[in-house]
mmCIF file of C-alpha atoms in Angstrom:
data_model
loop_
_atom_site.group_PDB
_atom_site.id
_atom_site.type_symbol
_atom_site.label_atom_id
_atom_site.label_comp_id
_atom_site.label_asym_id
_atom_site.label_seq_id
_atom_site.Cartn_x
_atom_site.Cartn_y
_atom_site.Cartn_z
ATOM 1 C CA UNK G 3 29.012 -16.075 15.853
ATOM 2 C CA UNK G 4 25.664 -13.988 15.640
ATOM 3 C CA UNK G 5 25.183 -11.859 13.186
ATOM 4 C CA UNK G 6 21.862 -9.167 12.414
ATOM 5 C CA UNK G 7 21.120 -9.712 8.503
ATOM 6 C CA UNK G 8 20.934 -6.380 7.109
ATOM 7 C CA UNK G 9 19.485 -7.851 3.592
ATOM 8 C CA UNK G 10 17.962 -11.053 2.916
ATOM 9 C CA UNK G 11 20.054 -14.109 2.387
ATOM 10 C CA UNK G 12 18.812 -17.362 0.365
ATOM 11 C CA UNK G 13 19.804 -19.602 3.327
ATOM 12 C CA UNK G 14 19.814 -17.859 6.259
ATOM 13 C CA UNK G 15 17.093 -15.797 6.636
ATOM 14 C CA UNK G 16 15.655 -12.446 5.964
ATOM 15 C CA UNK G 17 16.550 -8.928 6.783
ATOM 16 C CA UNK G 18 16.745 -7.835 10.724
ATOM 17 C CA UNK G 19 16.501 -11.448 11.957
ATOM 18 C CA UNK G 20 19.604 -12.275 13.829
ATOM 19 C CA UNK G 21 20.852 -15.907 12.991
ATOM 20 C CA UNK G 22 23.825 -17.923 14.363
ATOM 21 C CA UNK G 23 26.381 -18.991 11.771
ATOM 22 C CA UNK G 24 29.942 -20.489 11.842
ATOM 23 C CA UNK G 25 32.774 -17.590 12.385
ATOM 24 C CA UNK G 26 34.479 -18.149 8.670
ATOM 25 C CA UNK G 27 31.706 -17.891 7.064
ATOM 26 C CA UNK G 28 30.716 -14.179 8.855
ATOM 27 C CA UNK G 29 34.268 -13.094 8.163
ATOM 28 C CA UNK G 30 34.679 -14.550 4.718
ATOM 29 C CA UNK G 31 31.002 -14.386 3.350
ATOM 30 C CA UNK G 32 28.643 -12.277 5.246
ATOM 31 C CA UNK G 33 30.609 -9.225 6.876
ATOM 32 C CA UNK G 34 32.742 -8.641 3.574
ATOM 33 C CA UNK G 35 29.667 -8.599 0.933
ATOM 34 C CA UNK G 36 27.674 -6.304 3.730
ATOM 35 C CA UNK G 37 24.782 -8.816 4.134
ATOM 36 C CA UNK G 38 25.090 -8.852 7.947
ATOM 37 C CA UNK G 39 26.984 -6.612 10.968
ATOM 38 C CA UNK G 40 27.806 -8.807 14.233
ATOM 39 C CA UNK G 41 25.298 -9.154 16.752
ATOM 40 C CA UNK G 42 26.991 -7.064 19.455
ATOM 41 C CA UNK G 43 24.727 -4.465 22.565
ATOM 42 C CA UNK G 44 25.003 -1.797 19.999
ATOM 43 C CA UNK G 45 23.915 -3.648 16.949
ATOM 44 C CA UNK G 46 21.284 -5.099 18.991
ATOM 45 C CA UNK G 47 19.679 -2.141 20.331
ATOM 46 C CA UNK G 48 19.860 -0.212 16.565
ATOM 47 C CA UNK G 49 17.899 -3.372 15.706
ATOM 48 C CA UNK G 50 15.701 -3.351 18.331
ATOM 49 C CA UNK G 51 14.812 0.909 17.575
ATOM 50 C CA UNK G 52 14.427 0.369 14.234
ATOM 51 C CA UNK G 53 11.919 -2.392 14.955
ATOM 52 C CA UNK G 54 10.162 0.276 17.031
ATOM 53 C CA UNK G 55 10.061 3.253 14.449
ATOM 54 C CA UNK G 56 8.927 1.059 11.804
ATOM 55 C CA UNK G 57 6.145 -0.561 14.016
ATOM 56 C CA UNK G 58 5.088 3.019 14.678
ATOM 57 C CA UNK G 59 5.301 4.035 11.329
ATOM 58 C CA UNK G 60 2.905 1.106 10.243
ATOM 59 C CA UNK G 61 0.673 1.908 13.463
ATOM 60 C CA UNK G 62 0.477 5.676 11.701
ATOM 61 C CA UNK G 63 -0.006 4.525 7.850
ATOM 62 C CA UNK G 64 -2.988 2.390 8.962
ATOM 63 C CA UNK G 65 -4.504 5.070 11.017
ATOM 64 C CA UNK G 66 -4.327 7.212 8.412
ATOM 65 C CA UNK G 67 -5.637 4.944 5.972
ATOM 66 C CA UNK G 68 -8.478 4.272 8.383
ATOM 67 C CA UNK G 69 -9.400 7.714 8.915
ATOM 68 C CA UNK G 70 -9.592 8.550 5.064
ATOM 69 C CA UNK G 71 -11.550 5.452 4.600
ATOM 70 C CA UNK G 72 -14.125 6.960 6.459
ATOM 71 C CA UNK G 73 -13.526 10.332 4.791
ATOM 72 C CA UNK G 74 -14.096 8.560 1.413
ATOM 73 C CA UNK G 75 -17.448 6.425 2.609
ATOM 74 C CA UNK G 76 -19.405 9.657 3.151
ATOM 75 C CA UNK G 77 -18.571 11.327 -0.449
ATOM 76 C CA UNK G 78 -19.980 11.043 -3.793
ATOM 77 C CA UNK G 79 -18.913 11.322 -6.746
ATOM 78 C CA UNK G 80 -20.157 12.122 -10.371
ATOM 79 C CA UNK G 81 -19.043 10.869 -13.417
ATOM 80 C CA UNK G 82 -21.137 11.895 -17.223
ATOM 81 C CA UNK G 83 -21.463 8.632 -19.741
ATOM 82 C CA UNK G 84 -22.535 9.440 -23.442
ATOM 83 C CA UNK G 85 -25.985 8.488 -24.048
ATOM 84 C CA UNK G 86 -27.690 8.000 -27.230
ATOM 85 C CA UNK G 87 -31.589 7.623 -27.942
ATOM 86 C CA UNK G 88 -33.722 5.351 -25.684
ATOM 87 C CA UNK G 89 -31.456 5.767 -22.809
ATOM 88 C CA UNK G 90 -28.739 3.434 -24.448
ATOM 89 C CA UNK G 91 -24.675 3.779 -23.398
ATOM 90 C CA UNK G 92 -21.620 4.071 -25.519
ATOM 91 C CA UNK G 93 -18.342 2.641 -23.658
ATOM 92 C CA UNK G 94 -18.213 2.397 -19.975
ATOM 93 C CA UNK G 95 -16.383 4.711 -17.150
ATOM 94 C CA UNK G 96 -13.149 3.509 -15.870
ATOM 95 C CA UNK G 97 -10.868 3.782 -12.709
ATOM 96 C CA UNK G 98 -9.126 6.867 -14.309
ATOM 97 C CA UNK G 99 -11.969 8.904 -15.054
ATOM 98 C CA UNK G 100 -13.502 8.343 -11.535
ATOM 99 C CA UNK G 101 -9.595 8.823 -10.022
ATOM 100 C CA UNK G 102 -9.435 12.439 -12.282
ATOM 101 C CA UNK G 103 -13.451 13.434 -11.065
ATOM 102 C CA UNK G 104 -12.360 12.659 -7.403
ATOM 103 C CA UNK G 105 -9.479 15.101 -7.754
ATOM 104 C CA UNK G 106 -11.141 17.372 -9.452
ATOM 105 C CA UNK G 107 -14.488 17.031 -7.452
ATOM 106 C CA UNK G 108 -13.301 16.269 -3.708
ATOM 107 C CA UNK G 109 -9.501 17.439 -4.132
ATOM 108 C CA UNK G 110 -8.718 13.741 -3.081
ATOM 109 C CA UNK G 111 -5.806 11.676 -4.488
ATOM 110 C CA UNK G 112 -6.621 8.292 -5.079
ATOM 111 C CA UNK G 113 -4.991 5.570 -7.142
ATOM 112 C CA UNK G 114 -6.947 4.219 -10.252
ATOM 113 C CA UNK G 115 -5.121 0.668 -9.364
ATOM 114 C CA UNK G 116 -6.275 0.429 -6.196
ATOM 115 C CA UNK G 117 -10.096 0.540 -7.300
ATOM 116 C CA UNK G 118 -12.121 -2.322 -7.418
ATOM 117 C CA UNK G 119 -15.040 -1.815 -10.443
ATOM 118 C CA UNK G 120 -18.030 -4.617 -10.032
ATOM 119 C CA UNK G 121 -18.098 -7.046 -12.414
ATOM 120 C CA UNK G 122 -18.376 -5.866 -16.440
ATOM 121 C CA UNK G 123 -17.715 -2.348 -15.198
ATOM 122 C CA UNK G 124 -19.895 0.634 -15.009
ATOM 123 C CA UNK G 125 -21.784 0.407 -18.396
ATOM 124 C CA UNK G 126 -25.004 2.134 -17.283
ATOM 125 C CA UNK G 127 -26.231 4.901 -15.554
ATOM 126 C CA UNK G 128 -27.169 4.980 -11.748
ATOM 127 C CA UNK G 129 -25.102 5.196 -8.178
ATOM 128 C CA UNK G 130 -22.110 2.569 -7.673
ATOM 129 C CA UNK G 131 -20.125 1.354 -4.726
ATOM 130 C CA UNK G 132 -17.143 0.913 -5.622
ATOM 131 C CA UNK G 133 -14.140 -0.490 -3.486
ATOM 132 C CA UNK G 134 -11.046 0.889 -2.827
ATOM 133 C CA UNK G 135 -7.669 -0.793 -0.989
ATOM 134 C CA UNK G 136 -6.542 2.213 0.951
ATOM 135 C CA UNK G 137 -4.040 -0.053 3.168
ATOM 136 C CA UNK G 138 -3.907 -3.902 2.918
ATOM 137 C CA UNK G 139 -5.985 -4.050 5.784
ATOM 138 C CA UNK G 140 -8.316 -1.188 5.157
ATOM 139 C CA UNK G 141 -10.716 -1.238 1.996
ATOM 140 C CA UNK G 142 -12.976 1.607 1.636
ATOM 141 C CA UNK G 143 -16.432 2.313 -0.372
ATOM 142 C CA UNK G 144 -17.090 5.150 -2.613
ATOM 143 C CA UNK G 145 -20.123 6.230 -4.159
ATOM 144 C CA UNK G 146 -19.948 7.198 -7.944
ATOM 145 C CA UNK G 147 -22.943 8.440 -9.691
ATOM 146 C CA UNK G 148 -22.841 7.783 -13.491
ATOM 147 C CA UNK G 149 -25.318 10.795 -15.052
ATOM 148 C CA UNK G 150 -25.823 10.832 -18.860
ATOM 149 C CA UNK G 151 -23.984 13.592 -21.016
#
């Protein structure tokens, strides 16, 4: 018998592929707990548009992500640093202050987890280009400028 996995299953496979087991263990096992339906047209075809919504959904996030990518590449960003005499920095700016002064400065929403700070961190004044994963395919640059207080 074949039977669409709805959820993934240790030995069989993961969720949506259809596999081929013996008919006991469908009616005992898989069709009682809910971890598969059985393979029939309709079954097949729900399959097959779900396949197609989620490609298209995918299609859309990485579009999106694309598009604000390029949004975020042409933006700056300004964050203050205390300063004592000669020039010399207390501390160092993190992803949540430049995630709060992109909100507050660009009205943009953008997840302090996601940034990727050089190495040591921003520790001195100056422009940065920092990294951020908008999409696991898309990675985006944004310019923060770290003024003194």
């Amino acid at each position: 018998m074949e039977v669409i996995l709805l959820e993934d299953v240790k030995s069989l496979g993961k969720k949506g592929d259809v596999v081929k087991v013996s008919d006991g263990y469908a009616r005992n096992m898989i069709l009682p707990k809910k971890l598969g339906v059985e393979a029939n047209k309709k079954n097949l075809n729900d399959l097959k548009l779900k396949n197609q919504h989620a490609e298209r959904v995918a299609r859309e996030q990485l579009e999106a992500a694309q598009a604000l990518a390029g949004d975020v590449a042409t933006k700056e960003v300004t964050v203050t640093l205390k300063t004592g005499e000669g020039g010399k920095t207390f501390g160092s700016v993190s992803t949540k202050e430049i995630a709060a002064a992109a909100k507050e400065q660009l009205d943009l929403e953008l997840d302090k987890k996601k940034m990727q700070l050089p190495e040591g961190g921003l520790k001195s004044l100056g422009v940065y280009e920092i990294g951020i994963k908008f999409h696991p395919k898309v990675t985006g640059t944004l310019k923060v400028n770290v003024k003194a207080e």
